[in-house]
Short mmCIF file of C-alpha atoms and ligand atoms in Angstrom, two decimals:
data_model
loop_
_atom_site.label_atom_id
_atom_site.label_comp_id
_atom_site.label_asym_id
_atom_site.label_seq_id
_atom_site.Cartn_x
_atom_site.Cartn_y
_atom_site.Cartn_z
CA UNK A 1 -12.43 39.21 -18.96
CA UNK A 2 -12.61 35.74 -18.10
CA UNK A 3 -13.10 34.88 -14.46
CA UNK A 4 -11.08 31.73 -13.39
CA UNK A 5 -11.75 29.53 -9.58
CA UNK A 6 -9.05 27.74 -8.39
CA UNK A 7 -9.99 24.14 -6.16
CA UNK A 8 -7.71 23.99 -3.71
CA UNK A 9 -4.84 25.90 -3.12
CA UNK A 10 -1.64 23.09 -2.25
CA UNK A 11 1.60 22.73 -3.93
CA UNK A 12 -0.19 23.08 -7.73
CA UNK A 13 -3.22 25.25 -6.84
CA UNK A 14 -0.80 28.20 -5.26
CA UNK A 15 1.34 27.45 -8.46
CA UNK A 16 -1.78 28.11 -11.43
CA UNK A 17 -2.18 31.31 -8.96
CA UNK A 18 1.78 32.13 -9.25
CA UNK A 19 1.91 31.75 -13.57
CA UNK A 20 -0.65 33.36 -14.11
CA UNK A 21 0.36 36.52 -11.90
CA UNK A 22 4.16 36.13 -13.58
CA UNK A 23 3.21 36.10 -16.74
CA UNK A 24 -0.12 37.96 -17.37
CA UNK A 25 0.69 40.18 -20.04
CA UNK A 26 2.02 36.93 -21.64
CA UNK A 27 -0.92 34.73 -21.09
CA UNK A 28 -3.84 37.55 -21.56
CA UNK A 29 -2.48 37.92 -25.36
CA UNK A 30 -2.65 34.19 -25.88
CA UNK A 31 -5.84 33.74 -24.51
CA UNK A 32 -7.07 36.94 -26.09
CA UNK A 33 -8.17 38.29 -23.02
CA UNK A 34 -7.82 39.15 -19.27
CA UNK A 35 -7.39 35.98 -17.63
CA UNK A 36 -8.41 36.95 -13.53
CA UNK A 37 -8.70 34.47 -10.90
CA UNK A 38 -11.74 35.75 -9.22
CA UNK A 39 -11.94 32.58 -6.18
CA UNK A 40 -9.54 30.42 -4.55
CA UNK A 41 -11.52 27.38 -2.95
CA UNK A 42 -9.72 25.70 -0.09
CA UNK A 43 -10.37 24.52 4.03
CA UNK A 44 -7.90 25.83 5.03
CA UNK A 45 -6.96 29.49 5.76
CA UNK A 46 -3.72 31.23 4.44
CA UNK A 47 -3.66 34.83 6.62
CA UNK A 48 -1.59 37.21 5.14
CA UNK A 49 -1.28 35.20 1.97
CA UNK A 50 -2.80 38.42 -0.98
CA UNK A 51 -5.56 35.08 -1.77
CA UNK A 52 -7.08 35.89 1.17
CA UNK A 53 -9.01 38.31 -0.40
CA UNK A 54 -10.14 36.13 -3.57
CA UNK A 55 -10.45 32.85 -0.83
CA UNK A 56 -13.70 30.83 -0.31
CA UNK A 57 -14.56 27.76 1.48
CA UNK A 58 -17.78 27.06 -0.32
CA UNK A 59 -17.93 25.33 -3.62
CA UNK A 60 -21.77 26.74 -4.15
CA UNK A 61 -19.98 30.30 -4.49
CA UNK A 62 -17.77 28.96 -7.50
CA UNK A 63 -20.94 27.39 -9.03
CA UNK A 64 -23.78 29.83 -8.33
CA UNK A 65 -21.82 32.89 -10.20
CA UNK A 66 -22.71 33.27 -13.80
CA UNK A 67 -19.06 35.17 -14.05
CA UNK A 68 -17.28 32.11 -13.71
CA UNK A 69 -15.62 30.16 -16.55
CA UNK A 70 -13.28 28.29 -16.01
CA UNK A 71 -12.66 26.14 -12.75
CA UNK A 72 -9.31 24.42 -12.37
CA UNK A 73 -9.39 21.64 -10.33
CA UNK A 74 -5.58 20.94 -8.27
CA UNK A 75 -7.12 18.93 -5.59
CA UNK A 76 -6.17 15.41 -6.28
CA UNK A 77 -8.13 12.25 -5.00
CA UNK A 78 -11.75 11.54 -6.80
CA UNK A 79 -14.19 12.91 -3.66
CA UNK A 80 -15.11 15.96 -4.06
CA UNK A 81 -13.24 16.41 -7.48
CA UNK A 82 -15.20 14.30 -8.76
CA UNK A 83 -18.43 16.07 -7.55
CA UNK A 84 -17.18 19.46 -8.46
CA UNK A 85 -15.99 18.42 -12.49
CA UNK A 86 -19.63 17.10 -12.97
CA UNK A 87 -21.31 19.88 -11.52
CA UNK A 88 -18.99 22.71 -12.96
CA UNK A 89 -19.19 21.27 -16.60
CA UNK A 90 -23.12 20.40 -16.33
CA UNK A 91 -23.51 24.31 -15.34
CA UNK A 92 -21.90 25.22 -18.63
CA UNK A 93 -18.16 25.99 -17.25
CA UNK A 94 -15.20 25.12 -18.37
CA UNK A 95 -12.74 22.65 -16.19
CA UNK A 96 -9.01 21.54 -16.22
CA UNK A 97 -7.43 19.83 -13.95
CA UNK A 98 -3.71 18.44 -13.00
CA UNK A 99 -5.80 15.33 -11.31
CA UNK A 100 -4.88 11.94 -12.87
CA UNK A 101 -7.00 10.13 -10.64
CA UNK A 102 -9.99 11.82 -11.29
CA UNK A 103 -9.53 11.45 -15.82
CA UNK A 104 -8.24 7.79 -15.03
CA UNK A 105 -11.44 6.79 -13.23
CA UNK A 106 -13.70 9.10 -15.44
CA UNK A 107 -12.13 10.86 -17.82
CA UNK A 108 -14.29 9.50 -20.62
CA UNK A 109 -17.72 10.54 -18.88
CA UNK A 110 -16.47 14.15 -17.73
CA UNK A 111 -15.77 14.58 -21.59
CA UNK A 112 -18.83 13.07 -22.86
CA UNK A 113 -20.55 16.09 -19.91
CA UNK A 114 -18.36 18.73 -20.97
CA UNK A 115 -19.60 17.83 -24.98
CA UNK A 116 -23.33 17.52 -24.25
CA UNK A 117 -22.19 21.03 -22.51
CA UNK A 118 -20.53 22.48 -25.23
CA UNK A 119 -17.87 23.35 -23.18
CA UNK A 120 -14.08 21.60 -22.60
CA UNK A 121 -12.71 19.11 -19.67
CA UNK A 122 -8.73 19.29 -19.95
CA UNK A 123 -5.82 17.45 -18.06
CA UNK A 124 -2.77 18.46 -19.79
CA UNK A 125 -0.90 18.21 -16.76
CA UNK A 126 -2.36 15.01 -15.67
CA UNK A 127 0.69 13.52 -17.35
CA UNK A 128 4.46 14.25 -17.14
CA UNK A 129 3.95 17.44 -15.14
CA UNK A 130 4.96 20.49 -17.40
CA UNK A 131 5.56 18.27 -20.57
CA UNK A 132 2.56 18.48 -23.38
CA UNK A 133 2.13 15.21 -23.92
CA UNK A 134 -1.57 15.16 -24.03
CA UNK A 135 -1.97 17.50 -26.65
CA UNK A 136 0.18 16.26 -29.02
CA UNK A 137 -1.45 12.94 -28.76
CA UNK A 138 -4.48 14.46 -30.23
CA UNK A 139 -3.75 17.34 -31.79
CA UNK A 140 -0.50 16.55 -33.95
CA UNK A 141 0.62 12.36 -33.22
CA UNK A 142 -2.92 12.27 -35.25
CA UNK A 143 -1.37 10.38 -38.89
CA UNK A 144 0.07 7.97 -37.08
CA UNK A 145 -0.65 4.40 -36.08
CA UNK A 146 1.20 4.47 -32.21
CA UNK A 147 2.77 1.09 -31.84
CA UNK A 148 3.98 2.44 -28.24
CA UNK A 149 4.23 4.71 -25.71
CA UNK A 150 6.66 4.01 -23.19
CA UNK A 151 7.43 6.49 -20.61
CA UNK A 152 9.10 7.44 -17.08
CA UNK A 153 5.75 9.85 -15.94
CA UNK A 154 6.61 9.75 -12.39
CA UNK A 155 8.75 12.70 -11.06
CA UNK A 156 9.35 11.27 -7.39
CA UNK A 157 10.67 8.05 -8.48
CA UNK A 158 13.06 8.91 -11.20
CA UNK A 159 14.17 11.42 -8.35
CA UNK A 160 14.70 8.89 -6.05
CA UNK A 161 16.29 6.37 -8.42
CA UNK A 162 18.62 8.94 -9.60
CA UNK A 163 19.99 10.04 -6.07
CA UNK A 164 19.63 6.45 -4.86
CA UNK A 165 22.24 5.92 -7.42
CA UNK A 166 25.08 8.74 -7.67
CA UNK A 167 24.66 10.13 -4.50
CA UNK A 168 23.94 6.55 -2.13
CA UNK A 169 21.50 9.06 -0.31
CA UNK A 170 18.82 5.91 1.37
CA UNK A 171 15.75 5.04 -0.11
CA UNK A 172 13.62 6.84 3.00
CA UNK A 173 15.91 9.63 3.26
CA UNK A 174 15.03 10.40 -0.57
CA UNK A 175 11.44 9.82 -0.71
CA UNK A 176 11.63 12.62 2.09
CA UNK A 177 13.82 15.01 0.10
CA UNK A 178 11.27 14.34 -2.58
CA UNK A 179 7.88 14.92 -0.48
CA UNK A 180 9.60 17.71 0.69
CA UNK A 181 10.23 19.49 -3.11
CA UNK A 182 6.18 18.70 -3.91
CA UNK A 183 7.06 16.25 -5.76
CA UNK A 184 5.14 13.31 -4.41
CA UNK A 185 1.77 12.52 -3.63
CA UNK A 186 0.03 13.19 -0.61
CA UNK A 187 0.13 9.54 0.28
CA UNK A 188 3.67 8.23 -1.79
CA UNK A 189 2.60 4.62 -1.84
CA UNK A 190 0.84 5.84 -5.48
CA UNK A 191 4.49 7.26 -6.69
CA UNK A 192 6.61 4.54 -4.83
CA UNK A 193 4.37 1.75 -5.63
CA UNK A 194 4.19 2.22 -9.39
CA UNK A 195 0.33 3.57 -9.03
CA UNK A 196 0.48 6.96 -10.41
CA UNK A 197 2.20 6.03 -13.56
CA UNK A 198 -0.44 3.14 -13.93
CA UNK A 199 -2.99 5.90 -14.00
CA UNK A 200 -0.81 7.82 -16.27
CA UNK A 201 0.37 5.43 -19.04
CA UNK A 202 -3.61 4.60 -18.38
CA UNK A 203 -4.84 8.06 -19.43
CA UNK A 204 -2.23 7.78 -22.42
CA UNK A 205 -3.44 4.45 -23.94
CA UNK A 206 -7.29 5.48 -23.51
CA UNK A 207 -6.48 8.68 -25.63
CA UNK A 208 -4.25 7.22 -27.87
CA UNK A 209 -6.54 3.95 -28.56
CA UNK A 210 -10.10 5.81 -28.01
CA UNK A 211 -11.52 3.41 -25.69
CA UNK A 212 -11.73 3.54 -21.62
CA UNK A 213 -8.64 1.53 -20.75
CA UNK A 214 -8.68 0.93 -16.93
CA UNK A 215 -5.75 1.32 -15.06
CA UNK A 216 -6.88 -1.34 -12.89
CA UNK A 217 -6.16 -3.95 -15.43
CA UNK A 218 -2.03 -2.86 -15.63
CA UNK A 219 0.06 -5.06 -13.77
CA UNK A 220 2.43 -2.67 -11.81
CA UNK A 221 5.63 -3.14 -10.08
CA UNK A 222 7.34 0.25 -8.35
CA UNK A 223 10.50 0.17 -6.75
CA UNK A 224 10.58 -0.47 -3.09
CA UNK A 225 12.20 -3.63 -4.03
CA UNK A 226 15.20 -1.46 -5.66
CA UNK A 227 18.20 -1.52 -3.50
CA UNK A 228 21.93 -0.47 -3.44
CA UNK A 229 22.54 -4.02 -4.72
CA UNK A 230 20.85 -3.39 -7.87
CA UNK A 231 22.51 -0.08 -8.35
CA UNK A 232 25.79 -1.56 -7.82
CA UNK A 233 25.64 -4.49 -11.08
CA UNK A 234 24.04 -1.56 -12.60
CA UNK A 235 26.71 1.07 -12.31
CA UNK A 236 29.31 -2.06 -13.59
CA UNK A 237 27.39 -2.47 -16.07
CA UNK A 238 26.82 0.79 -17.38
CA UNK A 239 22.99 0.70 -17.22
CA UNK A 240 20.54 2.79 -15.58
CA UNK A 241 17.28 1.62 -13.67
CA UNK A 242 14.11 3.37 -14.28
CA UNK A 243 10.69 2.85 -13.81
CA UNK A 244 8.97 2.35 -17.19
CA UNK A 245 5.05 2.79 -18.21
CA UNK A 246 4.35 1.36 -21.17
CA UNK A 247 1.29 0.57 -23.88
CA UNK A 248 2.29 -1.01 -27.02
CA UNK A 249 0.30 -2.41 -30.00
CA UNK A 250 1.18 -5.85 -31.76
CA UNK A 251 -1.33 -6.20 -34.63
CA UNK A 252 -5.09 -5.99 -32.85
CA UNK A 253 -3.25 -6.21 -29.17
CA UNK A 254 -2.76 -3.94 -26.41
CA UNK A 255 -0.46 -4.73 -23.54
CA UNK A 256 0.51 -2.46 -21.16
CA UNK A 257 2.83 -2.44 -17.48
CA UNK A 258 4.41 -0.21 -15.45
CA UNK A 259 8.23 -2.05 -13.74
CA UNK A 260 11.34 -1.04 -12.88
CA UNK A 261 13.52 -1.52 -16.35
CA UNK A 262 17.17 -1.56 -16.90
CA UNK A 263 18.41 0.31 -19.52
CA UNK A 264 21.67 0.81 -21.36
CA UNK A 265 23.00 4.73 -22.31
CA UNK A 266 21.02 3.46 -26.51
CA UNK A 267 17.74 3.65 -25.23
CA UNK A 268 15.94 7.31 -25.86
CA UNK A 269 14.65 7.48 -22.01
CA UNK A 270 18.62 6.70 -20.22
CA UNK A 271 19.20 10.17 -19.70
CA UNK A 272 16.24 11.19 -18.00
CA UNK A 273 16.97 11.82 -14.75
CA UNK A 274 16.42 13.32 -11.59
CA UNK A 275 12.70 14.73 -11.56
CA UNK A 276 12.52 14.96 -15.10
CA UNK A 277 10.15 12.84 -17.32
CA UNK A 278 10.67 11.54 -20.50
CA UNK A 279 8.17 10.11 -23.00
CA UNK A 280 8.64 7.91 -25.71
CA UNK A 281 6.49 7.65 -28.45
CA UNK A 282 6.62 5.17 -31.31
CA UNK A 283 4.64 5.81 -34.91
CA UNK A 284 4.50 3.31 -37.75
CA UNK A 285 5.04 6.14 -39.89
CA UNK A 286 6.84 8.58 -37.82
CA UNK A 287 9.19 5.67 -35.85
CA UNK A 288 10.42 7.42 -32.63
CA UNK A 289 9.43 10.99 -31.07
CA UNK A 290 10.50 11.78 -27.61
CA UNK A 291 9.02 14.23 -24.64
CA UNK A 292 11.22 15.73 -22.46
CA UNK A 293 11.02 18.05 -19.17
CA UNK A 294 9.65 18.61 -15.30
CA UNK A 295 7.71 15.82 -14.89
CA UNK A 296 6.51 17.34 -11.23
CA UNK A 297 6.77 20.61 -8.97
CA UNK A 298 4.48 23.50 -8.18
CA UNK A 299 5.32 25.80 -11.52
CA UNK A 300 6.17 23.32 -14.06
CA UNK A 301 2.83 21.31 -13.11
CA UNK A 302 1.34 24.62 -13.25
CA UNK A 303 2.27 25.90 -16.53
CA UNK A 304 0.49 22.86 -18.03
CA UNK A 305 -2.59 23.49 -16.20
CA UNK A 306 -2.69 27.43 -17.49
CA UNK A 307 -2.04 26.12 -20.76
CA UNK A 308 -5.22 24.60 -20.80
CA UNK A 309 -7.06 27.58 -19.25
CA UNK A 310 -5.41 29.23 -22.12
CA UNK A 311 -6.88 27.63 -24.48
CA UNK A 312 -10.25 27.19 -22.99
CA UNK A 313 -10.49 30.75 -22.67
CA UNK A 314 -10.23 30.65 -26.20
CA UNK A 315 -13.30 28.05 -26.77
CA UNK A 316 -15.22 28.97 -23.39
CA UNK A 317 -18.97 27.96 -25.73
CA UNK A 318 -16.65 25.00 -28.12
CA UNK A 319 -15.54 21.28 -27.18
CA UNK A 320 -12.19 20.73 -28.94
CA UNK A 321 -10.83 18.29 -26.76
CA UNK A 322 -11.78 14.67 -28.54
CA UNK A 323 -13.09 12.21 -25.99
CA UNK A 324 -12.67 8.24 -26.04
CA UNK A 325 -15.58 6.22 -25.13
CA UNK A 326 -16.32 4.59 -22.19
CA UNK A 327 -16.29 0.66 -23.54
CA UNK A 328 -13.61 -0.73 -21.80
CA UNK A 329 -10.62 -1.91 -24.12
CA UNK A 330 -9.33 -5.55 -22.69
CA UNK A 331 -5.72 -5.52 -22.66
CA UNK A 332 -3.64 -8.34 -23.59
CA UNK A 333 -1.34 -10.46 -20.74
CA UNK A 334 1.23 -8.73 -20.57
CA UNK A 335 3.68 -11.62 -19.50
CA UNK A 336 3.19 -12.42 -23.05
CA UNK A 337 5.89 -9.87 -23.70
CA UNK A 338 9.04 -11.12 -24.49
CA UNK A 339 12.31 -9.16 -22.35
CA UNK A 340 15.81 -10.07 -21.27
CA UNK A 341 15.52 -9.73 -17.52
CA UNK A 342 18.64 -9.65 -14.57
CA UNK A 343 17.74 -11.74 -12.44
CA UNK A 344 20.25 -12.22 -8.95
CA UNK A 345 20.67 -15.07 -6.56
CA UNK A 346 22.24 -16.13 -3.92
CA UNK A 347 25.74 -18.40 -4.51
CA UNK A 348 23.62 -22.08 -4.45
CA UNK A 349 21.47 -21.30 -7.07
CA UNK A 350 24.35 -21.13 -9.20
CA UNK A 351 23.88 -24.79 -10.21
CA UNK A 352 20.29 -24.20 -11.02
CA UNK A 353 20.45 -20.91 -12.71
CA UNK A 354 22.67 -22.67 -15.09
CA UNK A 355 20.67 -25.52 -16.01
CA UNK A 356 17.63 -23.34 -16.59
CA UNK A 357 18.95 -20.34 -18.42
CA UNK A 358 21.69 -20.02 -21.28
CA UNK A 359 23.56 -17.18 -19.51
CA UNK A 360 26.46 -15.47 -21.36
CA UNK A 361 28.09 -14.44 -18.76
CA UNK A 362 27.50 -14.81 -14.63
CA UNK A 363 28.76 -11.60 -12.42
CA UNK A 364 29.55 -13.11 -8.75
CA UNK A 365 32.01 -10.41 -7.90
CA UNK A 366 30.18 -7.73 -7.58
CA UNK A 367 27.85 -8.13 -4.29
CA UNK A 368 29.28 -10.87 -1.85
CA UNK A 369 27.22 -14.44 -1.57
CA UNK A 370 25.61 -13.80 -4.49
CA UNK A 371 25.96 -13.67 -8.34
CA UNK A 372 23.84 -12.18 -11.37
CA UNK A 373 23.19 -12.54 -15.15
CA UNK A 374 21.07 -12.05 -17.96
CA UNK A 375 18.35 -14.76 -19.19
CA UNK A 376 17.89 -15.03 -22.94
CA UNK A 377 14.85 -13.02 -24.50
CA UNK A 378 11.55 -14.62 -22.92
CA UNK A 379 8.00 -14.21 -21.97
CA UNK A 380 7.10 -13.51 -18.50
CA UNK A 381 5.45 -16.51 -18.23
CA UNK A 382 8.78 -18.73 -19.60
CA UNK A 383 10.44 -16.62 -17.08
CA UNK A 384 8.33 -17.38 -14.22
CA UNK A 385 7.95 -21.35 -14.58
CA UNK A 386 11.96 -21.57 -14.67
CA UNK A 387 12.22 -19.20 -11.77
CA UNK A 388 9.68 -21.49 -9.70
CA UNK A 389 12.60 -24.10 -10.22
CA UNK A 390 15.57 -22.27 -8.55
CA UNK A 391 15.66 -21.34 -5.51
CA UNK A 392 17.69 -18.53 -3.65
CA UNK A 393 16.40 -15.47 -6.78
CA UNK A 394 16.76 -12.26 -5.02
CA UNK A 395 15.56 -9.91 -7.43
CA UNK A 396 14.58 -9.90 -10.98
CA UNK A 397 14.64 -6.72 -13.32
CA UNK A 398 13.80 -6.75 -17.14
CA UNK A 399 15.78 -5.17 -19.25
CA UNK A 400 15.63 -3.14 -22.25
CA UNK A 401 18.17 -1.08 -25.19
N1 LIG B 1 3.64 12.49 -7.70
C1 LIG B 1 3.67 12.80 -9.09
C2 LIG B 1 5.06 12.52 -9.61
C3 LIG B 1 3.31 14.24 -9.30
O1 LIG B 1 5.97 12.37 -8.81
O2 LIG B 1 5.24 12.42 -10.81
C4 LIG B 1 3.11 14.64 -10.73
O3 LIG B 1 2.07 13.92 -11.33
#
């Protein structure tokens, strides 16, 4: 038997509960043995919830029992997670967790613990919910130089971009609709704000690259500034928005964002929609692979999480997650990039917009007072000295086939 504790028992932690009851038989043969979740850890209390009997409030039960080996983590935030990784790995016990916060701020020293430990830190579902994504990256993408990974990794966004868009519904009347599915985070300025695909396409460019890239250093954009207006040159146009994370390699450079991106019905990621995730990933030998499914939720989230209890019930005593190393990888400016971007204005800046951009066409019946248009391909820089000679912009989105 091998005895599992669950840290805390939210949206996700109830969930890892939930699969592994459903499927048992199905996950016992995998793992080669009886997967049983002998504790539950949370504050709170659930009466008349069946945990009740397996629940604990004290982390120094989980610990202190020789039984227990494997603790997965569904907390969130980096106090006590944090805390509890160290201590559970440096006491010989397996950990996994669906925390992106915790393996973006110390992913590579919980797996440099968990090898001195002979024993595994996972985070499958750290990234794009139910999708593997991480395991591929190191198990199979492995002949590959990856020129980029480019990816829509946050469930409440694409949610709210896609209902923002065919169904009008408001921007706080869908961010509600989403908190209320489990799709966001607790506080939704890390989904809205572009912060919890930072930390994702983060943990994807330090295991891709082997080296600690900090998500601190990726400029991010979310979409708060997205409006109806947007949507409506969009739908015109044919084009979808979407909020992009992105790494990508040019020769011995990494550069890396996460910003709202329009994209036309060519580009691998349109059709990912709703709370669905999609990754792209680019080889120089393979050229393009693509990742596809529940990006968020309680059970798909979940799945990913027993899949790594799965297999770490199958190496409880043997590392064979690889680890990247803590020396921080400098990314390159990003602005250096080169993208067509829409920009819109107001009516007046028609003159300038003009003058400082080779437009091929203008659209100034779409959204009264004002007109849009595409700029030729340029840096971010090129893009911002012209801009800081017009006045009246009202919104600038790159854009990408
Ligand atoms: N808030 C996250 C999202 C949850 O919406 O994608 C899954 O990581």
């Amino acid at each position: 038997m091998v005895n599992i504790a669950v840290l805390g028992y939210g949206t996700v932690g109830s969930g890892i509960v939930e699969v592994i009851k459903t499927n048992q038989k199905i996950v016992d043969a995998k793992a080669n043995d009886q997967l049983h979740v002998k504790y539950v850890l949370d504050l709170r209390d659930f009466p008349g919830d069946p945990v009740e009997e397996i629940l604990t409030h004290d982390f120094e039960d989980i610990i202190n029992d020789p039984e227990v080996d494997i603790v997965a983590e569904a907390m969130g935030g980096l106090n006590p997670a944090f805390t509890f990784a160290k201590r559970t790995l440096e006491a010989g016990k397996n950990y996994c967790t669906s925390n992106k916060a915790l393996v973006a701020a110390h992913g590579a020293e919980l797996m440099q613990i968990a090898k001195d430990n002979h024993v595994n830190f996972m985070f499958e579902a750290a990234v794009g919910g139910g999708i593997p994504i991480i395991r591929p990256l190191y198990q199979c993408l492995t002949a590959d130089d990856i020129v980029e990974i480019t990816g829509i990794i946050n469930g409440t966004t694409n949610y709210m971009l896609t209902k923002m868009n065919t169904e009008g519904v408001s921007y706080d009347a869908v961010l509600k609709q989403a908190q209320e599915l489990g799709y966001a985070e607790a506080d939704p300025t890390a989904d809205v704000e572009g912060f919890d695909a930072t930390r994702k396409i983060a943990i994807l460019s330090s295991l891709t690259y082997g080296q600690q890239v900090d998500f601190e250093d990726i400029p991010t954009t979310g979409i708060s500034k997205i409006t109806d207006k947007d949507f409506a040159y969009a739908n015109k146009l044919g084009l979808g928005i979407k909020l992009f994370a992105s790494v990508r390699k040019q020769g011995d450079k990494i550069y890396s964002y996460v910003a709202p991106t329009m994209v036309s019905d060519k580009h691998p990621l349109f059709p990912v929609n709703g709370v669905l995730n999609g990754v792209l990933v680019r080889g120089n030998m393979l050229g393009d692979t693509m990742f596809f499914g529940s990006g968020a939720g309680k059970l798909p989230t979940a799945s990913a999480v027993v899949s790594d209890i799965v297999e770490e019930a199958k190496n409880l005593k043997n590392t064979v997650l690889p680890t990247w190393t803590p020396e921080k990888r400098r990314l390159a400016d990003a602005e250096d990039l080169a993208f067509v971007y829409f920009v819109r204005a107001s009516k007046n800046a028609m003159f300038d917009a003009k003058n400082l951009f080779v437009p091929k066409e203008i659209y100034d019946d779409v959204v009264e007072g004002e007109f849009a248009f595409f700029t030729e391909k340029m840096s971010g820089k090129e893009l911002a000295e012209k801009l800081a000679k017009m006045d009246g912009v009202l919104s600038v989105i790159r854009r990408e086939d």
